[in-house]
Amino acid sequence: MLNLLKADLYRITRVHGLRGALWQYLGVCLAVYALLFGSFLMFDPSGDMIRSFTVFSAPSTMLGSMLGSLIPLFVCFFVVEHCLADFKEGFVRSLVPARTGRLSYFAERIVFAGVVTVIVFASLSLITFALGAVFGMRFETMDDPLAFIAWTAASCMNVWALAVLSLILVYATRIVPMSYIGSFMLCSAIVPETFSLASGLIQAYAPGLMGVADVLSELVCWIPSNLTNWLFAGGASSMAAGWGALGAALPGAGITQAIVAPALWIAAASALVLAIGRKRDI
């Protein structure tokens, strides 16, 4: 599995001609971020450039505001594209001709999704801080180091969970449009909003099933896309309290929920990916 991971990392980071997909994705993000930060520049009547300073409450808040709507889609689409390419190019068939080698291959794809998440998060964070320094961003205070590390770990784990859930669609369907659309839906508010709507309808029209409505309402608080939005919206301070009845009751409250929830999703989704990989022809 380690050799497979090394090969994948080489494929996405090939520097010659910027053939590695990672550089292409990051290049687009750099251009978008430069334009976004450039919007904070203004010119006075004399034509001199001045900076319109933007103050963030803390570094994690700045990262959350800049990465929140981008990094889940970046990682999920990147992983989907990479894994679908293996089928398109016939790489899978030549690599794992026997069933005994399949589990290592699909397990490596799960690990690959996690490694990509960390690489993308670190890269976009560095780009954000660098451009922020150039264009005069300021912080009211600095995050507590331990809180910042915990927030970073929780954010990466929830994005990783979304990427592994996307792998289920890739390997179950192997249909390009369905894989991308499904990934987009997983990263958006569509899934949690659907559960919230179902819970509301049950409460309104089927009061005898209140237990089901309560379960759906609690599940909304544990869906990775919702947790990711929650973490990025508030930065490290967002983990002070849990979310939902069960989350609030956990030891450690918010930080525990933000780490335990994606760990459970990653474990469940990984088991399903491996089950699909074992049974389906390649």
PDB file of C-alpha atoms in Angstrom:
ATOM      1  CA  MET A   1       0.000   0.000   0.000  1.00  0.00           C
ATOM      2  CA  LEU A   2       2.879   2.353   0.756  1.00  0.00           C
ATOM      3  CA  ASN A   3       4.251   1.972  -2.766  1.00  0.00           C
ATOM      4  CA  LEU A   4       0.827   2.763  -4.196  1.00  0.00           C
ATOM      5  CA  LEU A   5       0.626   5.884  -2.063  1.00  0.00           C
ATOM      6  CA  LYS A   6       4.077   7.008  -3.185  1.00  0.00           C
ATOM      7  CA  ALA A   7       3.071   6.484  -6.806  1.00  0.00           C
ATOM      8  CA  ASP A   8      -0.123   8.502  -6.358  1.00  0.00           C
ATOM      9  CA  LEU A   9       1.710  11.356  -4.657  1.00  0.00           C
ATOM     10  CA  TYR A  10       4.216  11.393  -7.502  1.00  0.00           C
ATOM     11  CA  ARG A  11       1.409  11.486 -10.074  1.00  0.00           C
ATOM     12  CA  ILE A  12      -0.279  14.503  -8.492  1.00  0.00           C
ATOM     13  CA  THR A  13       2.922  16.458  -7.769  1.00  0.00           C
ATOM     14  CA  ARG A  14       4.855  16.093 -11.033  1.00  0.00           C
ATOM     15  CA  VAL A  15       6.593  19.450 -11.439  1.00  0.00           C
ATOM     16  CA  HIS A  16       7.744  19.121 -15.054  1.00  0.00           C
ATOM     17  CA  GLY A  17       5.306  21.126 -17.130  1.00  0.00           C
ATOM     18  CA  LEU A  18       3.068  21.343 -14.055  1.00  0.00           C
ATOM     19  CA  ARG A  19       1.565  18.016 -15.086  1.00  0.00           C
ATOM     20  CA  GLY A  20       0.690  17.169 -11.532  1.00  0.00           C
ATOM     21  CA  ALA A  21      -2.993  17.856 -10.899  1.00  0.00           C
ATOM     22  CA  LEU A  22      -2.211  19.340  -7.490  1.00  0.00           C
ATOM     23  CA  TRP A  23      -0.296  22.257  -9.000  1.00  0.00           C
ATOM     24  CA  GLN A  24      -3.081  22.922 -11.484  1.00  0.00           C
ATOM     25  CA  TYR A  25      -5.733  23.016  -8.756  1.00  0.00           C
ATOM     26  CA  LEU A  26      -3.567  25.172  -6.487  1.00  0.00           C
ATOM     27  CA  GLY A  27      -2.744  27.503  -9.365  1.00  0.00           C
ATOM     28  CA  VAL A  28      -6.426  28.206  -9.940  1.00  0.00           C
ATOM     29  CA  CYS A  29      -6.948  28.770  -6.209  1.00  0.00           C
ATOM     30  CA  LEU A  30      -3.990  31.149  -6.064  1.00  0.00           C
ATOM     31  CA  ALA A  31      -5.433  33.216  -8.902  1.00  0.00           C
ATOM     32  CA  VAL A  32      -8.868  33.328  -7.280  1.00  0.00           C
ATOM     33  CA  TYR A  33      -7.424  34.267  -3.885  1.00  0.00           C
ATOM     34  CA  ALA A  34      -5.222  36.967  -5.411  1.00  0.00           C
ATOM     35  CA  LEU A  35      -8.266  38.537  -7.057  1.00  0.00           C
ATOM     36  CA  LEU A  36     -10.222  38.269  -3.828  1.00  0.00           C
ATOM     37  CA  PHE A  37      -7.525  39.870  -1.710  1.00  0.00           C
ATOM     38  CA  GLY A  38      -6.922  42.427  -4.441  1.00  0.00           C
ATOM     39  CA  SER A  39     -10.492  43.610  -3.981  1.00  0.00           C
ATOM     40  CA  PHE A  40      -9.360  45.059  -0.640  1.00  0.00           C
ATOM     41  CA  LEU A  41      -7.090  47.494  -2.470  1.00  0.00           C
ATOM     42  CA  MET A  42      -8.481  50.914  -3.295  1.00  0.00           C
ATOM     43  CA  PHE A  43      -7.129  54.073  -4.854  1.00  0.00           C
ATOM     44  CA  ASP A  44      -7.519  57.576  -3.475  1.00  0.00           C
ATOM     45  CA  PRO A  45      -8.409  60.536  -5.763  1.00  0.00           C
ATOM     46  CA  SER A  46      -4.713  61.255  -6.403  1.00  0.00           C
ATOM     47  CA  GLY A  47      -4.232  57.793  -7.790  1.00  0.00           C
ATOM     48  CA  ASP A  48      -2.172  56.455  -4.882  1.00  0.00           C
ATOM     49  CA  MET A  49      -2.938  52.927  -3.786  1.00  0.00           C
ATOM     50  CA  ILE A  50      -4.242  52.432  -0.267  1.00  0.00           C
ATOM     51  CA  ARG A  51      -5.176  49.298   1.621  1.00  0.00           C
ATOM     52  CA  SER A  52      -8.624  48.669   2.964  1.00  0.00           C
ATOM     53  CA  PHE A  53      -7.610  46.759   6.093  1.00  0.00           C
ATOM     54  CA  THR A  54      -9.733  43.815   7.078  1.00  0.00           C
ATOM     55  CA  VAL A  55      -9.553  42.639  10.660  1.00  0.00           C
ATOM     56  CA  PHE A  56     -10.303  39.053  11.632  1.00  0.00           C
ATOM     57  CA  SER A  57     -10.905  37.955  15.174  1.00  0.00           C
ATOM     58  CA  ALA A  58      -8.203  35.256  14.941  1.00  0.00           C
ATOM     59  CA  PRO A  59      -6.113  33.345  12.366  1.00  0.00           C
ATOM     60  CA  SER A  60      -8.497  30.371  12.446  1.00  0.00           C
ATOM     61  CA  THR A  61     -11.389  32.708  11.670  1.00  0.00           C
ATOM     62  CA  MET A  62      -9.513  34.068   8.675  1.00  0.00           C
ATOM     63  CA  LEU A  63      -8.754  30.560   7.407  1.00  0.00           C
ATOM     64  CA  GLY A  64     -12.337  29.503   7.980  1.00  0.00           C
ATOM     65  CA  SER A  65     -13.745  32.412   6.014  1.00  0.00           C
ATOM     66  CA  MET A  66     -11.375  31.815   3.110  1.00  0.00           C
ATOM     67  CA  LEU A  67     -11.296  28.005   3.023  1.00  0.00           C
ATOM     68  CA  GLY A  68     -14.770  27.107   4.194  1.00  0.00           C
ATOM     69  CA  SER A  69     -16.624  27.027   0.892  1.00  0.00           C
ATOM     70  CA  LEU A  70     -13.631  25.881  -1.158  1.00  0.00           C
ATOM     71  CA  ILE A  71     -11.637  23.150   0.531  1.00  0.00           C
ATOM     72  CA  PRO A  72     -14.372  20.460   0.777  1.00  0.00           C
ATOM     73  CA  LEU A  73     -15.133  20.743  -2.951  1.00  0.00           C
ATOM     74  CA  PHE A  74     -11.429  21.008  -3.813  1.00  0.00           C
ATOM     75  CA  VAL A  75     -10.553  17.795  -1.962  1.00  0.00           C
ATOM     76  CA  CYS A  76     -13.628  15.797  -2.984  1.00  0.00           C
ATOM     77  CA  PHE A  77     -13.423  16.726  -6.671  1.00  0.00           C
ATOM     78  CA  PHE A  78      -9.672  16.130  -6.677  1.00  0.00           C
ATOM     79  CA  VAL A  79     -10.049  12.647  -5.169  1.00  0.00           C
ATOM     80  CA  VAL A  80     -12.986  11.797  -7.457  1.00  0.00           C
ATOM     81  CA  GLU A  81     -11.042  12.870 -10.554  1.00  0.00           C
ATOM     82  CA  HIS A  82      -7.944  10.931  -9.520  1.00  0.00           C
ATOM     83  CA  CYS A  83      -9.806   7.699  -8.754  1.00  0.00           C
ATOM     84  CA  LEU A  84     -11.991   7.822 -11.860  1.00  0.00           C
ATOM     85  CA  ALA A  85      -8.864   8.306 -13.978  1.00  0.00           C
ATOM     86  CA  ASP A  86      -7.636   4.894 -12.837  1.00  0.00           C
ATOM     87  CA  PHE A  87     -10.638   3.259 -14.485  1.00  0.00           C
ATOM     88  CA  LYS A  88     -10.475   5.450 -17.581  1.00  0.00           C
ATOM     89  CA  GLU A  89      -6.796   4.711 -18.127  1.00  0.00           C
ATOM     90  CA  GLY A  90      -7.088   1.019 -17.239  1.00  0.00           C
ATOM     91  CA  PHE A  91      -4.663   1.489 -14.357  1.00  0.00           C
ATOM     92  CA  VAL A  92      -6.780  -0.519 -11.915  1.00  0.00           C
ATOM     93  CA  ARG A  93      -7.044  -3.568 -14.147  1.00  0.00           C
ATOM     94  CA  SER A  94      -3.290  -3.727 -14.679  1.00  0.00           C
ATOM     95  CA  LEU A  95      -2.478  -3.090 -11.038  1.00  0.00           C
ATOM     96  CA  VAL A  96      -4.802  -5.449  -9.177  1.00  0.00           C
ATOM     97  CA  PRO A  97      -5.635  -8.371 -11.467  1.00  0.00           C
ATOM     98  CA  ALA A  98      -6.336 -10.652  -8.504  1.00  0.00           C
ATOM     99  CA  ARG A  99      -8.934 -10.222  -5.800  1.00  0.00           C
ATOM    100  CA  THR A 100      -6.278 -10.640  -3.103  1.00  0.00           C
ATOM    101  CA  GLY A 101      -4.727  -7.321  -4.030  1.00  0.00           C
ATOM    102  CA  ARG A 102      -7.922  -5.339  -4.105  1.00  0.00           C
ATOM    103  CA  LEU A 103      -8.227  -4.474  -0.444  1.00  0.00           C
ATOM    104  CA  SER A 104      -4.764  -2.914  -0.395  1.00  0.00           C
ATOM    105  CA  TYR A 105      -5.619  -0.841  -3.458  1.00  0.00           C
ATOM    106  CA  PHE A 106      -8.918   0.494  -2.124  1.00  0.00           C
ATOM    107  CA  ALA A 107      -7.510   0.979   1.373  1.00  0.00           C
ATOM    108  CA  GLU A 108      -4.718   3.051  -0.160  1.00  0.00           C
ATOM    109  CA  ARG A 109      -7.317   5.246  -1.883  1.00  0.00           C
ATOM    110  CA  ILE A 110      -8.891   5.957   1.501  1.00  0.00           C
ATOM    111  CA  VAL A 111      -5.510   6.892   2.976  1.00  0.00           C
ATOM    112  CA  PHE A 112      -4.728   8.905  -0.161  1.00  0.00           C
ATOM    113  CA  ALA A 113      -7.887  10.976   0.410  1.00  0.00           C
ATOM    114  CA  GLY A 114      -6.675  11.793   3.924  1.00  0.00           C
ATOM    115  CA  VAL A 115      -3.187  12.732   2.767  1.00  0.00           C
ATOM    116  CA  VAL A 116      -4.598  14.966   0.034  1.00  0.00           C
ATOM    117  CA  THR A 117      -6.811  16.663   2.618  1.00  0.00           C
ATOM    118  CA  VAL A 118      -3.813  17.550   4.778  1.00  0.00           C
ATOM    119  CA  ILE A 119      -1.739  18.712   1.793  1.00  0.00           C
ATOM    120  CA  VAL A 120      -4.540  20.905   0.444  1.00  0.00           C
ATOM    121  CA  PHE A 121      -5.386  22.365   3.856  1.00  0.00           C
ATOM    122  CA  ALA A 122      -1.725  23.217   4.530  1.00  0.00           C
ATOM    123  CA  SER A 123      -1.174  24.648   1.042  1.00  0.00           C
ATOM    124  CA  LEU A 124      -4.276  26.841   1.018  1.00  0.00           C
ATOM    125  CA  SER A 125      -3.528  28.000   4.564  1.00  0.00           C
ATOM    126  CA  LEU A 126      -0.033  29.110   3.543  1.00  0.00           C
ATOM    127  CA  ILE A 127      -1.424  30.880   0.472  1.00  0.00           C
ATOM    128  CA  THR A 128      -4.055  32.608   2.613  1.00  0.00           C
ATOM    129  CA  PHE A 129      -1.596  33.784   5.260  1.00  0.00           C
ATOM    130  CA  ALA A 130       0.930  34.942   2.646  1.00  0.00           C
ATOM    131  CA  LEU A 131      -1.616  36.956   0.691  1.00  0.00           C
ATOM    132  CA  GLY A 132      -3.123  38.222   3.931  1.00  0.00           C
ATOM    133  CA  ALA A 133       0.261  39.582   5.005  1.00  0.00           C
ATOM    134  CA  VAL A 134       0.812  41.221   1.608  1.00  0.00           C
ATOM    135  CA  PHE A 135      -2.600  42.873   1.556  1.00  0.00           C
ATOM    136  CA  GLY A 136      -2.618  43.958   5.188  1.00  0.00           C
ATOM    137  CA  MET A 137      -4.949  41.594   7.005  1.00  0.00           C
ATOM    138  CA  ARG A 138      -4.990  41.978  10.783  1.00  0.00           C
ATOM    139  CA  PHE A 139      -6.041  39.860  13.770  1.00  0.00           C
ATOM    140  CA  GLU A 140      -7.690  41.065  16.953  1.00  0.00           C
ATOM    141  CA  THR A 141      -6.132  38.196  18.893  1.00  0.00           C
ATOM    142  CA  MET A 142      -4.207  34.988  18.323  1.00  0.00           C
ATOM    143  CA  ASP A 143      -5.663  31.526  18.730  1.00  0.00           C
ATOM    144  CA  ASP A 144      -4.632  29.381  21.642  1.00  0.00           C
ATOM    145  CA  PRO A 145      -2.077  26.963  20.105  1.00  0.00           C
ATOM    146  CA  LEU A 146      -3.778  23.810  21.376  1.00  0.00           C
ATOM    147  CA  ALA A 147      -7.198  25.060  20.306  1.00  0.00           C
ATOM    148  CA  PHE A 148      -5.838  25.901  16.866  1.00  0.00           C
ATOM    149  CA  ILE A 149      -4.292  22.434  16.473  1.00  0.00           C
ATOM    150  CA  ALA A 150      -7.536  20.785  17.577  1.00  0.00           C
ATOM    151  CA  TRP A 151      -9.559  22.957  15.189  1.00  0.00           C
ATOM    152  CA  THR A 152      -7.213  22.117  12.315  1.00  0.00           C
ATOM    153  CA  ALA A 153      -7.391  18.390  13.067  1.00  0.00           C
ATOM    154  CA  ALA A 154     -11.192  18.451  13.314  1.00  0.00           C
ATOM    155  CA  SER A 155     -11.520  20.456  10.085  1.00  0.00           C
ATOM    156  CA  CYS A 156      -9.249  18.074   8.168  1.00  0.00           C
ATOM    157  CA  MET A 157     -11.018  14.999   9.529  1.00  0.00           C
ATOM    158  CA  ASN A 158     -14.440  16.249   8.461  1.00  0.00           C
ATOM    159  CA  VAL A 159     -13.190  17.093   4.971  1.00  0.00           C
ATOM    160  CA  TRP A 160     -11.538  13.658   4.811  1.00  0.00           C
ATOM    161  CA  ALA A 161     -14.852  12.076   5.788  1.00  0.00           C
ATOM    162  CA  LEU A 162     -16.562  13.862   2.877  1.00  0.00           C
ATOM    163  CA  ALA A 163     -13.872  12.615   0.507  1.00  0.00           C
ATOM    164  CA  VAL A 164     -14.272   8.985   1.643  1.00  0.00           C
ATOM    165  CA  LEU A 165     -18.040   9.277   1.296  1.00  0.00           C
ATOM    166  CA  SER A 166     -17.430  10.502  -2.252  1.00  0.00           C
ATOM    167  CA  LEU A 167     -15.374   7.377  -2.911  1.00  0.00           C
ATOM    168  CA  ILE A 168     -18.487   5.300  -2.258  1.00  0.00           C
ATOM    169  CA  LEU A 169     -20.158   7.018  -5.199  1.00  0.00           C
ATOM    170  CA  VAL A 170     -17.093   6.587  -7.391  1.00  0.00           C
ATOM    171  CA  TYR A 171     -16.738   2.867  -6.825  1.00  0.00           C
ATOM    172  CA  ALA A 172     -20.448   2.065  -6.618  1.00  0.00           C
ATOM    173  CA  THR A 173     -21.399   3.853  -9.849  1.00  0.00           C
ATOM    174  CA  ARG A 174     -18.189   4.592 -11.794  1.00  0.00           C
ATOM    175  CA  ILE A 175     -20.274   7.215 -13.578  1.00  0.00           C
ATOM    176  CA  VAL A 176     -18.469  10.542 -13.920  1.00  0.00           C
ATOM    177  CA  PRO A 177     -21.437  12.987 -13.715  1.00  0.00           C
ATOM    178  CA  MET A 178     -23.065  11.076 -10.863  1.00  0.00           C
ATOM    179  CA  SER A 179     -19.810  10.975  -8.894  1.00  0.00           C
ATOM    180  CA  TYR A 180     -19.235  14.727  -9.205  1.00  0.00           C
ATOM    181  CA  ILE A 181     -22.846  15.682  -8.560  1.00  0.00           C
ATOM    182  CA  GLY A 182     -23.017  13.344  -5.587  1.00  0.00           C
ATOM    183  CA  SER A 183     -19.807  14.814  -4.170  1.00  0.00           C
ATOM    184  CA  PHE A 184     -21.181  18.301  -4.580  1.00  0.00           C
ATOM    185  CA  MET A 185     -24.347  17.315  -2.733  1.00  0.00           C
ATOM    186  CA  LEU A 186     -22.339  15.752   0.089  1.00  0.00           C
ATOM    187  CA  CYS A 187     -20.282  18.945   0.490  1.00  0.00           C
ATOM    188  CA  SER A 188     -23.290  21.257   0.343  1.00  0.00           C
ATOM    189  CA  ALA A 189     -26.185  21.732   2.742  1.00  0.00           C
ATOM    190  CA  ILE A 190     -28.489  19.532   0.667  1.00  0.00           C
ATOM    191  CA  VAL A 191     -28.112  16.381   2.770  1.00  0.00           C
ATOM    192  CA  PRO A 192     -28.521  17.957   6.230  1.00  0.00           C
ATOM    193  CA  GLU A 193     -31.334  20.190   4.985  1.00  0.00           C
ATOM    194  CA  THR A 194     -33.134  17.103   3.659  1.00  0.00           C
ATOM    195  CA  PHE A 195     -32.920  15.446   7.069  1.00  0.00           C
ATOM    196  CA  SER A 196     -34.062  18.663   8.752  1.00  0.00           C
ATOM    197  CA  LEU A 197     -37.023  18.902   6.394  1.00  0.00           C
ATOM    198  CA  ALA A 198     -37.943  15.267   7.015  1.00  0.00           C
ATOM    199  CA  SER A 199     -37.773  15.850  10.764  1.00  0.00           C
ATOM    200  CA  GLY A 200     -40.004  18.925  10.497  1.00  0.00           C
ATOM    201  CA  LEU A 201     -42.571  17.102   8.368  1.00  0.00           C
ATOM    202  CA  ILE A 202     -42.725  14.230  10.839  1.00  0.00           C
ATOM    203  CA  GLN A 203     -43.236  16.608  13.736  1.00  0.00           C
ATOM    204  CA  ALA A 204     -46.005  18.401  11.852  1.00  0.00           C
ATOM    205  CA  TYR A 205     -47.877  15.499  10.302  1.00  0.00           C
ATOM    206  CA  ALA A 206     -46.852  12.353  12.168  1.00  0.00           C
ATOM    207  CA  PRO A 207     -46.501  13.210  15.859  1.00  0.00           C
ATOM    208  CA  GLY A 208     -46.587   9.521  16.696  1.00  0.00           C
ATOM    209  CA  LEU A 209     -43.111   9.245  15.148  1.00  0.00           C
ATOM    210  CA  MET A 210     -41.499  11.952  17.234  1.00  0.00           C
ATOM    211  CA  GLY A 211     -38.701   9.570  18.142  1.00  0.00           C
ATOM    212  CA  VAL A 212     -37.714   9.316  14.475  1.00  0.00           C
ATOM    213  CA  ALA A 213     -37.854  13.097  14.126  1.00  0.00           C
ATOM    214  CA  ASP A 214     -35.567  13.513  17.135  1.00  0.00           C
ATOM    215  CA  VAL A 215     -33.057  11.045  15.680  1.00  0.00           C
ATOM    216  CA  LEU A 216     -33.028  12.887  12.344  1.00  0.00           C
ATOM    217  CA  SER A 217     -32.573  16.237  14.084  1.00  0.00           C
ATOM    218  CA  GLU A 218     -29.652  14.868  16.065  1.00  0.00           C
ATOM    219  CA  LEU A 219     -28.132  13.274  12.966  1.00  0.00           C
ATOM    220  CA  VAL A 220     -28.061  16.680  11.263  1.00  0.00           C
ATOM    221  CA  CYS A 221     -25.616  17.810  13.943  1.00  0.00           C
ATOM    222  CA  TRP A 222     -23.235  14.955  13.122  1.00  0.00           C
ATOM    223  CA  ILE A 223     -23.107  15.203   9.318  1.00  0.00           C
ATOM    224  CA  PRO A 224     -19.583  16.170   8.117  1.00  0.00           C
ATOM    225  CA  SER A 225     -20.758  18.962   5.801  1.00  0.00           C
ATOM    226  CA  ASN A 226     -22.613  20.636   8.661  1.00  0.00           C
ATOM    227  CA  LEU A 227     -19.712  20.176  11.056  1.00  0.00           C
ATOM    228  CA  THR A 228     -17.328  21.621   8.467  1.00  0.00           C
ATOM    229  CA  ASN A 229     -19.522  24.707   8.040  1.00  0.00           C
ATOM    230  CA  TRP A 230     -19.770  25.044  11.813  1.00  0.00           C
ATOM    231  CA  LEU A 231     -15.993  24.818  12.288  1.00  0.00           C
ATOM    232  CA  PHE A 232     -15.102  27.201   9.474  1.00  0.00           C
ATOM    233  CA  ALA A 233     -17.762  29.734  10.440  1.00  0.00           C
ATOM    234  CA  GLY A 234     -16.471  30.215  13.961  1.00  0.00           C
ATOM    235  CA  GLY A 235     -12.819  29.245  13.856  1.00  0.00           C
ATOM    236  CA  ALA A 236     -11.240  27.605  16.895  1.00  0.00           C
ATOM    237  CA  SER A 237     -13.773  29.276  19.188  1.00  0.00           C
ATOM    238  CA  SER A 238     -16.631  27.359  17.542  1.00  0.00           C
ATOM    239  CA  MET A 239     -15.710  24.181  19.406  1.00  0.00           C
ATOM    240  CA  ALA A 240     -16.388  25.572  22.868  1.00  0.00           C
ATOM    241  CA  ALA A 241     -19.793  23.904  23.052  1.00  0.00           C
ATOM    242  CA  GLY A 242     -21.267  20.790  21.493  1.00  0.00           C
ATOM    243  CA  TRP A 243     -23.940  20.837  18.829  1.00  0.00           C
ATOM    244  CA  GLY A 244     -27.171  19.014  19.477  1.00  0.00           C
ATOM    245  CA  ALA A 245     -28.281  17.155  22.592  1.00  0.00           C
ATOM    246  CA  LEU A 246     -25.728  14.357  22.309  1.00  0.00           C
ATOM    247  CA  GLY A 247     -22.882  16.648  21.322  1.00  0.00           C
ATOM    248  CA  ALA A 248     -23.498  18.924  24.296  1.00  0.00           C
ATOM    249  CA  ALA A 249     -23.479  15.940  26.651  1.00  0.00           C
ATOM    250  CA  LEU A 250     -20.122  14.555  25.462  1.00  0.00           C
ATOM    251  CA  PRO A 251     -17.007  15.008  27.614  1.00  0.00           C
ATOM    252  CA  GLY A 252     -15.096  17.817  25.977  1.00  0.00           C
ATOM    253  CA  ALA A 253     -18.277  18.930  24.173  1.00  0.00           C
ATOM    254  CA  GLY A 254     -17.521  20.619  20.851  1.00  0.00           C
ATOM    255  CA  ILE A 255     -13.977  19.388  20.227  1.00  0.00           C
ATOM    256  CA  THR A 256     -14.965  15.806  21.045  1.00  0.00           C
ATOM    257  CA  GLN A 257     -17.947  15.912  18.721  1.00  0.00           C
ATOM    258  CA  ALA A 258     -15.970  17.557  15.908  1.00  0.00           C
ATOM    259  CA  ILE A 259     -13.385  14.746  15.993  1.00  0.00           C
ATOM    260  CA  VAL A 260     -15.500  11.719  16.945  1.00  0.00           C
ATOM    261  CA  ALA A 261     -18.179  12.368  14.300  1.00  0.00           C
ATOM    262  CA  PRO A 262     -15.865  12.318  11.253  1.00  0.00           C
ATOM    263  CA  ALA A 263     -13.956   9.352  12.694  1.00  0.00           C
ATOM    264  CA  LEU A 264     -17.213   7.372  12.758  1.00  0.00           C
ATOM    265  CA  TRP A 265     -18.110   8.445   9.218  1.00  0.00           C
ATOM    266  CA  ILE A 266     -14.638   7.592   7.915  1.00  0.00           C
ATOM    267  CA  ALA A 267     -14.790   4.132   9.512  1.00  0.00           C
ATOM    268  CA  ALA A 268     -18.272   3.387   8.148  1.00  0.00           C
ATOM    269  CA  ALA A 269     -17.557   4.767   4.675  1.00  0.00           C
ATOM    270  CA  SER A 270     -14.220   2.927   4.503  1.00  0.00           C
ATOM    271  CA  ALA A 271     -15.908  -0.367   5.333  1.00  0.00           C
ATOM    272  CA  LEU A 272     -18.425   0.222   2.549  1.00  0.00           C
ATOM    273  CA  VAL A 273     -15.712   1.187   0.031  1.00  0.00           C
ATOM    274  CA  LEU A 274     -13.787  -1.993   0.826  1.00  0.00           C
ATOM    275  CA  ALA A 275     -16.959  -4.085   0.551  1.00  0.00           C
ATOM    276  CA  ILE A 276     -17.746  -2.582  -2.861  1.00  0.00           C
ATOM    277  CA  GLY A 277     -14.157  -3.065  -4.018  1.00  0.00           C
ATOM    278  CA  ARG A 278     -14.180  -6.706  -2.953  1.00  0.00           C
ATOM    279  CA  LYS A 279     -17.343  -7.631  -4.856  1.00  0.00           C
ATOM    280  CA  ARG A 280     -17.375  -5.532  -8.018  1.00  0.00           C
ATOM    281  CA  ASP A 281     -15.432  -6.428 -11.127  1.00  0.00           C
ATOM    282  CA  ILE A 282     -12.649  -4.096 -12.146  1.00  0.00           C
TER     283      ILE A 282
END
